[in-house]
Amino acid sequence: MPTQNRWRNCWKCQSLYYNGHGEGNRGVCPRDGEGHGVAGPDFTLTYNQAPSFLPSTYQNEWKNCRHCQVLFYAPNLGTCPSPYSEFGTHSSGSGFTYDFHLVHADIWVDTFKNQPNWRNCWNCQALYFDGFDDKGRCPIGGGHDGHGIDPAVYNFRLPYPMSPSIQLLQTGVRVVRVLGVGFTPEAKVKVDRAVHNLGGDYNYGNGEVDTDRDGEFSTDLSWSRFAAWDRIDVGARDTGSDTVASSYLNP
């Protein structure tokens, strides 16, 4: 089943947008006309091939707008905030385009981490996060409207498979380098460490590091106590997905 990741929530308009084109093309946010602001997990969507479960659990015909980069429901073109949209509507372009399938049943519970409360805005047709009191910004004005109180309206669940890991390398007498892979791209990672000495005492510390566009990071941990240390335990919490990776090292 083909998939595509790098789908992220825009913290300004609350729409789901494609963040895979690089720094120079983050689409157009209706709140300020600038690029979307990255937030939350790195979602992975299936496309073109229907999932192997009952058709009643998903909806297809979701497309990526080539102008503003949001995911929109293609049968209804909606409203695009980009000045490059010829008719003021979303467009996936001509020729071959991905047909994304969104799940609206709790089928990911035993497979992937997932986030519910994603809904179709009836006004602009973008997929937006309905889990906050703030409904973001719709291109037609005001917040998005997904009629969330209506039980007949789909509550989509977006999966974000996570398998972060860290590697520890001693680079000095009291310096350990942490290499992280598989974390949420362009997000914060909270790093905690506990250094043990031979006498059974501990020295604790914590910090924060940014991941790059591939979800990787490198950071050095150092401490002034315990020249003769016995072990260091490190935990790295991915703030985008609330997933933790841990490891330890003996000198």
mmCIF file of N, CA and C in Angstrom, residues 168 176 178 191-197 201-207 221-223 225-226 229-236 247-251:
data_model
loop_
_atom_site.group_PDB
_atom_site.id
_atom_site.type_symbol
_atom_site.label_atom_id
_atom_site.label_comp_id
_atom_site.label_asym_id
_atom_site.label_seq_id
_atom_site.Cartn_x
_atom_site.Cartn_y
_atom_site.Cartn_z
ATOM 1 N N LEU A 168 24.553 6.565 21.406
ATOM 2 C CA LEU A 168 25.426 7.340 22.292
ATOM 3 C C LEU A 168 26.885 7.038 21.981
ATOM 4 N N VAL A 176 29.358 13.098 26.023
ATOM 5 C CA VAL A 176 28.724 12.030 25.261
ATOM 6 C C VAL A 176 27.867 12.664 24.169
ATOM 7 N N VAL A 178 24.885 12.464 21.430
ATOM 8 C CA VAL A 178 23.627 11.756 21.176
ATOM 9 C C VAL A 178 23.249 11.961 19.710
ATOM 10 N N VAL A 191 15.725 16.151 25.782
ATOM 11 C CA VAL A 191 16.758 15.170 26.091
ATOM 12 C C VAL A 191 17.077 15.218 27.591
ATOM 13 N N ASP A 192 16.921 14.086 28.269
ATOM 14 C CA ASP A 192 17.234 13.964 29.698
ATOM 15 C C ASP A 192 18.366 12.969 29.864
ATOM 16 N N ARG A 193 19.250 13.265 30.822
ATOM 17 C CA ARG A 193 20.341 12.326 31.072
ATOM 18 C C ARG A 193 20.563 12.177 32.570
ATOM 19 N N ALA A 194 21.049 10.988 32.939
ATOM 20 C CA ALA A 194 21.416 10.682 34.324
ATOM 21 C C ALA A 194 22.779 10.000 34.304
ATOM 22 N N VAL A 195 23.766 10.642 34.918
ATOM 23 C CA VAL A 195 25.119 10.097 34.977
ATOM 24 C C VAL A 195 25.315 9.419 36.336
ATOM 25 N N HIS A 196 25.767 8.173 36.329
ATOM 26 C CA HIS A 196 25.993 7.410 37.549
ATOM 27 C C HIS A 196 27.503 7.398 37.831
ATOM 28 N N ASN A 197 27.869 7.560 39.091
ATOM 29 C CA ASN A 197 29.281 7.395 39.427
ATOM 30 C C ASN A 197 29.492 6.073 40.145
ATOM 31 N N ASP A 201 26.081 7.555 43.231
ATOM 32 C CA ASP A 201 25.396 8.843 43.140
ATOM 33 C C ASP A 201 25.003 9.117 41.685
ATOM 34 N N TYR A 202 24.092 10.106 41.511
ATOM 35 C CA TYR A 202 23.589 10.462 40.188
ATOM 36 C C TYR A 202 23.774 11.952 39.936
ATOM 37 N N ASN A 203 23.954 12.290 38.679
ATOM 38 C CA ASN A 203 23.972 13.685 38.254
ATOM 39 C C ASN A 203 23.005 13.816 37.080
ATOM 40 N N TYR A 204 21.962 14.664 37.275
ATOM 41 C CA TYR A 204 20.902 14.771 36.274
ATOM 42 C C TYR A 204 21.054 16.047 35.448
ATOM 43 N N GLY A 205 20.524 16.012 34.252
ATOM 44 C CA GLY A 205 20.510 17.187 33.385
ATOM 45 C C GLY A 205 19.485 17.010 32.280
ATOM 46 N N ASN A 206 19.076 18.118 31.675
ATOM 47 C CA ASN A 206 18.123 18.031 30.569
ATOM 48 C C ASN A 206 18.333 19.202 29.621
ATOM 49 N N GLY A 207 17.816 19.060 28.427
ATOM 50 C CA GLY A 207 17.936 20.101 27.411
ATOM 51 C C GLY A 207 16.959 19.854 26.286
ATOM 52 N N LEU A 221 26.272 16.048 25.264
ATOM 53 C CA LEU A 221 25.959 16.162 26.686
ATOM 54 C C LEU A 221 27.267 16.189 27.465
ATOM 55 N N SER A 222 27.384 17.145 28.379
ATOM 56 C CA SER A 222 28.601 17.231 29.198
ATOM 57 C C SER A 222 28.213 17.523 30.634
ATOM 58 N N TRP A 223 29.097 17.243 31.549
ATOM 59 C CA TRP A 223 28.851 17.478 32.970
ATOM 60 C C TRP A 223 30.178 17.724 33.667
ATOM 61 N N ARG A 225 30.677 17.123 37.177
ATOM 62 C CA ARG A 225 30.912 16.178 38.260
ATOM 63 C C ARG A 225 31.212 14.793 37.694
ATOM 64 N N PHE A 226 31.707 13.921 38.556
ATOM 65 C CA PHE A 226 31.893 12.511 38.243
ATOM 66 C C PHE A 226 32.879 12.287 37.096
ATOM 67 N N TRP A 229 33.003 8.143 36.065
ATOM 68 C CA TRP A 229 31.602 7.751 35.983
ATOM 69 C C TRP A 229 31.465 6.323 35.485
ATOM 70 N N ASP A 230 30.347 5.736 35.808
ATOM 71 C CA ASP A 230 30.147 4.317 35.548
ATOM 72 C C ASP A 230 29.163 4.050 34.413
ATOM 73 N N ARG A 231 28.200 4.983 34.240
ATOM 74 C CA ARG A 231 27.155 4.766 33.232
ATOM 75 C C ARG A 231 26.376 6.061 33.026
ATOM 76 N N ILE A 232 25.859 6.250 31.801
ATOM 77 C CA ILE A 232 24.954 7.361 31.524
ATOM 78 C C ILE A 232 23.694 6.806 30.854
ATOM 79 N N ASP A 233 22.554 7.217 31.372
ATOM 80 C CA ASP A 233 21.255 6.871 30.781
ATOM 81 C C ASP A 233 20.687 8.114 30.113
ATOM 82 N N VAL A 234 20.194 7.964 28.884
ATOM 83 C CA VAL A 234 19.663 9.098 28.130
ATOM 84 C C VAL A 234 18.281 8.749 27.587
ATOM 85 N N GLY A 235 17.350 9.687 27.741
ATOM 86 C CA GLY A 235 16.025 9.554 27.151
ATOM 87 C C GLY A 235 15.756 10.741 26.247
ATOM 88 N N ALA A 236 15.171 10.506 25.084
ATOM 89 C CA ALA A 236 14.866 11.575 24.124
ATOM 90 C C ALA A 236 13.372 11.494 23.789
ATOM 91 N N SER A 247 18.527 5.051 25.665
ATOM 92 C CA SER A 247 19.708 4.219 25.535
ATOM 93 C C SER A 247 20.640 4.505 26.712
ATOM 94 N N TYR A 248 21.695 3.691 26.851
ATOM 95 C CA TYR A 248 22.682 3.927 27.906
ATOM 96 C C TYR A 248 24.066 3.606 27.377
ATOM 97 N N LEU A 249 25.071 4.087 28.097
ATOM 98 C CA LEU A 249 26.459 3.889 27.680
ATOM 99 C C LEU A 249 27.340 3.741 28.903
ATOM 100 N N ASN A 250 28.254 2.783 28.823
ATOM 101 C CA ASN A 250 29.299 2.651 29.838
ATOM 102 C C ASN A 250 30.607 3.151 29.261
ATOM 103 N N PRO A 251 31.424 3.849 30.025
ATOM 104 C CA PRO A 251 32.689 4.388 29.494
ATOM 105 C C PRO A 251 33.668 3.269 29.140
#
